[in-house]
């Protein structure tokens, strides 16, 4: 029912992508025994989304190879990956490699952020020029979502932190 409500709202608002974090409770990396149930539910969600012509983006902590397998199991063009830089960084995976493994057609949106501490432009764990080059080579286009990456010296200054990360992403992705 909640998925149907979400999809109905998407249609009313003319929104094409919804975000469904599998999160802590359904972390398939830590709780692989949940996979059959998650796949079953994603198949149902995919049917609902496909009928409405929308996409549900799922975020997992799985490596890209396993995300491809998950999407293949679900078998719906309406279920795609919401790729989060932070998941790759935390698990010591190379972001450009993960993006290439997924391919442009399996990625609906990209969460272009890492954990708090530094702005994106100062984050040594995220090589945004290389990521941009990879996405260009893949011919991927879509939304980049910004959330964290706050300066540890001024974490409560949301406007300053968000503006800095937005300006950097615009500089990297819109100037060429």
Tab-separated table of N, CA, C and O in Angstrom, residues 109-164:
chain	number	residue	atom	x	y	z
A	109	UNK	N	19.724	7.692	-10.245
A	109	UNK	CA	20.221	8.939	-9.647
A	109	UNK	C	21.522	8.636	-8.927
A	109	UNK	O	21.801	7.481	-8.588
A	110	UNK	N	22.282	9.696	-8.668
A	110	UNK	CA	23.548	9.547	-7.954
A	110	UNK	C	23.559	10.467	-6.749
A	110	UNK	O	23.301	11.666	-6.864
A	111	UNK	N	23.831	9.871	-5.607
A	111	UNK	CA	23.975	10.606	-4.353
A	111	UNK	C	25.436	11.026	-4.272
A	111	UNK	O	26.293	10.252	-3.870
A	112	UNK	N	25.707	12.235	-4.707
A	112	UNK	CA	27.067	12.741	-4.844
A	112	UNK	C	27.542	13.357	-3.538
A	112	UNK	O	27.696	14.569	-3.421
A	113	UNK	N	27.781	12.505	-2.570
A	113	UNK	CA	28.199	13.003	-1.274
A	113	UNK	C	28.938	11.917	-0.516
A	113	UNK	O	28.889	10.751	-0.883
A	114	UNK	N	29.634	12.317	0.517
A	114	UNK	CA	30.319	11.391	1.396
A	114	UNK	C	29.936	11.760	2.822
A	114	UNK	O	29.075	12.600	3.046
A	115	UNK	N	30.584	11.156	3.763
A	115	UNK	CA	30.298	11.482	5.164
A	115	UNK	C	30.759	12.888	5.488
A	115	UNK	O	31.526	13.491	4.750
A	116	UNK	N	30.302	13.371	6.621
A	116	UNK	CA	30.689	14.709	7.052
A	116	UNK	C	32.185	14.805	7.307
A	116	UNK	O	32.849	13.819	7.577
A	117	UNK	N	32.674	16.014	7.251
A	117	UNK	CA	34.073	16.291	7.550
A	117	UNK	C	34.627	17.370	6.648
A	117	UNK	O	35.215	18.334	7.105
A	118	UNK	N	34.429	17.193	5.345
A	118	UNK	CA	34.933	18.170	4.377
A	118	UNK	C	33.936	18.312	3.237
A	118	UNK	O	33.132	17.434	2.976
A	119	UNK	N	34.034	19.432	2.546
A	119	UNK	CA	33.233	19.636	1.351
A	119	UNK	C	33.698	18.670	0.268
A	119	UNK	O	34.824	18.170	0.297
A	120	UNK	N	32.886	18.446	-0.710
A	120	UNK	CA	33.225	17.550	-1.810
A	120	UNK	C	34.539	17.939	-2.490
A	120	UNK	O	35.360	17.084	-2.800
A	121	UNK	N	34.736	19.216	-2.704
A	121	UNK	CA	35.954	19.653	-3.406
A	121	UNK	C	37.223	19.376	-2.600
A	121	UNK	O	38.312	19.342	-3.170
A	122	UNK	N	37.092	19.163	-1.299
A	122	UNK	CA	38.253	18.887	-0.441
A	122	UNK	C	38.333	17.430	-0.004
A	122	UNK	O	39.208	17.071	0.777
A	123	UNK	N	37.436	16.607	-0.496
A	123	UNK	CA	37.373	15.205	-0.075
A	123	UNK	C	38.357	14.371	-0.896
A	123	UNK	O	38.158	14.141	-2.091
A	124	UNK	N	39.410	13.911	-0.247
A	124	UNK	CA	40.444	13.135	-0.932
A	124	UNK	C	39.970	11.741	-1.333
A	124	UNK	O	40.616	11.066	-2.131
A	125	UNK	N	38.834	11.314	-0.785
A	125	UNK	CA	38.309	9.985	-1.100
A	125	UNK	C	37.414	9.994	-2.338
A	125	UNK	O	37.034	8.937	-2.828
A	126	UNK	N	37.072	11.181	-2.811
A	126	UNK	CA	36.195	11.300	-3.974
A	126	UNK	C	36.914	12.096	-5.056
A	126	UNK	O	37.126	13.297	-4.921
A	127	UNK	N	37.277	11.411	-6.130
A	127	UNK	CA	37.961	12.031	-7.262
A	127	UNK	C	36.895	12.439	-8.280
A	127	UNK	O	36.614	11.717	-9.242
A	128	UNK	N	36.293	13.598	-8.033
A	128	UNK	CA	35.168	14.019	-8.865
A	128	UNK	C	35.535	14.209	-10.342
A	128	UNK	O	34.742	13.831	-11.208
A	129	UNK	N	36.718	14.740	-10.673
A	129	UNK	CA	37.052	14.818	-12.102
A	129	UNK	C	37.058	13.435	-12.775
A	129	UNK	O	36.567	13.284	-13.893
A	130	UNK	N	37.572	12.440	-12.088
A	130	UNK	CA	37.596	11.077	-12.640
A	130	UNK	C	36.179	10.497	-12.731
A	130	UNK	O	35.831	9.828	-13.696
A	131	UNK	N	35.367	10.779	-11.723
A	131	UNK	CA	33.975	10.327	-11.734
A	131	UNK	C	33.228	10.984	-12.888
A	131	UNK	O	32.496	10.324	-13.630
A	132	UNK	N	33.422	12.284	-13.070
A	132	UNK	CA	32.796	13.019	-14.172
A	132	UNK	C	33.216	12.423	-15.506
A	132	UNK	O	32.381	12.191	-16.390
A	133	UNK	N	34.505	12.143	-15.668
A	133	UNK	CA	35.004	11.551	-16.910
A	133	UNK	C	34.342	10.191	-17.160
A	133	UNK	O	33.922	9.895	-18.277
A	134	UNK	N	34.228	9.397	-16.104
A	134	UNK	CA	33.583	8.080	-16.223
A	134	UNK	C	32.135	8.220	-16.655
A	134	UNK	O	31.679	7.526	-17.570
A	135	UNK	N	31.401	9.106	-15.998
A	135	UNK	CA	29.990	9.299	-16.345
A	135	UNK	C	29.833	9.826	-17.771
A	135	UNK	O	28.918	9.412	-18.490
A	136	UNK	N	30.739	10.700	-18.202
A	136	UNK	CA	30.704	11.187	-19.581
A	136	UNK	C	30.968	10.053	-20.565
A	136	UNK	O	30.283	9.933	-21.582
A	137	UNK	N	31.952	9.232	-20.258
A	137	UNK	CA	32.261	8.094	-21.130
A	137	UNK	C	31.077	7.125	-21.207
A	137	UNK	O	30.835	6.514	-22.247
A	138	UNK	N	30.359	6.988	-20.110
A	138	UNK	CA	29.179	6.115	-20.072
A	138	UNK	C	27.969	6.770	-20.750
A	138	UNK	O	26.977	6.106	-21.001
A	139	UNK	N	28.066	8.075	-20.979
A	139	UNK	CA	26.949	8.874	-21.503
A	139	UNK	C	25.763	8.866	-20.535
A	139	UNK	O	24.601	8.864	-20.943
A	140	UNK	N	26.088	8.890	-19.258
A	140	UNK	CA	25.038	8.946	-18.233
A	140	UNK	C	24.633	10.396	-18.031
A	140	UNK	O	25.451	11.313	-18.038
A	141	UNK	N	23.358	10.607	-17.844
A	141	UNK	CA	22.875	11.932	-17.457
A	141	UNK	C	21.735	11.724	-16.484
A	141	UNK	O	21.010	10.735	-16.550
A	142	UNK	N	21.615	12.626	-15.561
A	142	UNK	CA	20.565	12.510	-14.564
A	142	UNK	C	20.843	13.425	-13.390
A	142	UNK	O	21.711	14.287	-13.442
A	143	UNK	N	20.110	13.174	-12.325
A	143	UNK	CA	20.195	14.005	-11.130
A	143	UNK	C	21.343	13.590	-10.236
A	143	UNK	O	21.566	12.404	-10.010
A	144	UNK	N	22.031	14.582	-9.701
A	144	UNK	CA	23.020	14.397	-8.646
A	144	UNK	C	22.404	14.967	-7.378
A	144	UNK	O	21.981	16.120	-7.352
A	145	UNK	N	22.347	14.161	-6.342
A	145	UNK	CA	21.717	14.560	-5.087
A	145	UNK	C	22.811	14.918	-4.082
A	145	UNK	O	23.793	14.203	-3.956
A	146	UNK	N	22.613	16.020	-3.385
A	146	UNK	CA	23.584	16.473	-2.384
A	146	UNK	C	22.927	16.399	-1.013
A	146	UNK	O	21.791	16.832	-0.833
A	147	UNK	N	23.676	15.863	-0.037
A	147	UNK	CA	23.131	15.804	1.309
A	147	UNK	C	24.159	16.269	2.327
A	147	UNK	O	23.983	17.269	2.968
A	148	UNK	N	25.219	15.523	2.479
A	148	UNK	CA	26.167	15.797	3.562
A	148	UNK	C	27.378	16.551	3.076
A	148	UNK	O	27.273	17.579	2.462
A	149	UNK	N	28.553	16.039	3.419
A	149	UNK	CA	29.826	16.648	3.059
A	149	UNK	C	29.933	18.055	3.643
A	149	UNK	O	30.255	19.015	2.967
A	150	UNK	N	29.643	18.133	4.935
A	150	UNK	CA	29.723	19.415	5.635
A	150	UNK	C	31.134	19.634	6.163
A	150	UNK	O	31.815	18.696	6.558
A	151	UNK	N	31.533	20.870	6.218
A	151	UNK	CA	32.814	21.257	6.788
A	151	UNK	C	32.755	21.015	8.292
A	151	UNK	O	31.882	21.559	8.979
A	152	UNK	N	33.669	20.215	8.806
A	152	UNK	CA	33.676	19.876	10.234
A	152	UNK	C	33.863	21.106	11.119
A	152	UNK	O	33.447	21.110	12.277
A	153	UNK	N	34.465	22.152	10.577
A	153	UNK	CA	34.670	23.376	11.354
A	153	UNK	C	33.413	24.231	11.454
A	153	UNK	O	33.348	25.136	12.279
A	154	UNK	N	32.422	23.948	10.614
A	154	UNK	CA	31.199	24.743	10.612
A	154	UNK	C	30.018	23.869	10.158
A	154	UNK	O	29.318	24.192	9.201
A	155	UNK	N	29.774	22.761	10.854
A	155	UNK	CA	28.780	21.791	10.385
A	155	UNK	C	27.334	22.281	10.424
A	155	UNK	O	26.496	21.789	9.687
A	156	UNK	N	27.038	23.271	11.269
A	156	UNK	CA	25.654	23.739	11.393
A	156	UNK	C	25.278	24.796	10.357
A	156	UNK	O	24.123	25.155	10.228
A	157	UNK	N	26.264	25.252	9.619
A	157	UNK	CA	26.009	26.265	8.604
A	157	UNK	C	25.568	25.566	7.315
A	157	UNK	O	26.325	25.401	6.366
A	158	UNK	N	24.323	25.158	7.298
A	158	UNK	CA	23.769	24.362	6.200
A	158	UNK	C	23.871	25.124	4.881
A	158	UNK	O	24.277	24.563	3.858
A	159	UNK	N	23.507	26.395	4.892
A	159	UNK	CA	23.529	27.172	3.656
A	159	UNK	C	24.941	27.228	3.064
A	159	UNK	O	25.129	27.022	1.865
A	160	UNK	N	25.929	27.497	3.903
A	160	UNK	CA	27.316	27.582	3.432
A	160	UNK	C	27.790	26.239	2.890
A	160	UNK	O	28.377	26.166	1.803
A	161	UNK	N	27.536	25.161	3.623
A	161	UNK	CA	27.995	23.837	3.208
A	161	UNK	C	27.294	23.370	1.940
A	161	UNK	O	27.937	22.889	0.998
A	162	UNK	N	25.989	23.490	1.921
A	162	UNK	CA	25.222	23.062	0.756
A	162	UNK	C	25.603	23.896	-0.465
A	162	UNK	O	25.782	23.365	-1.565
A	163	UNK	N	25.745	25.194	-0.271
A	163	UNK	CA	26.104	26.084	-1.384
A	163	UNK	C	27.481	25.746	-1.945
A	163	UNK	O	27.676	25.760	-3.166
A	164	UNK	N	28.432	25.443	-1.075
A	164	UNK	CA	29.779	25.095	-1.541
A	164	UNK	C	29.759	23.810	-2.364
A	164	UNK	O	30.384	23.733	-3.435
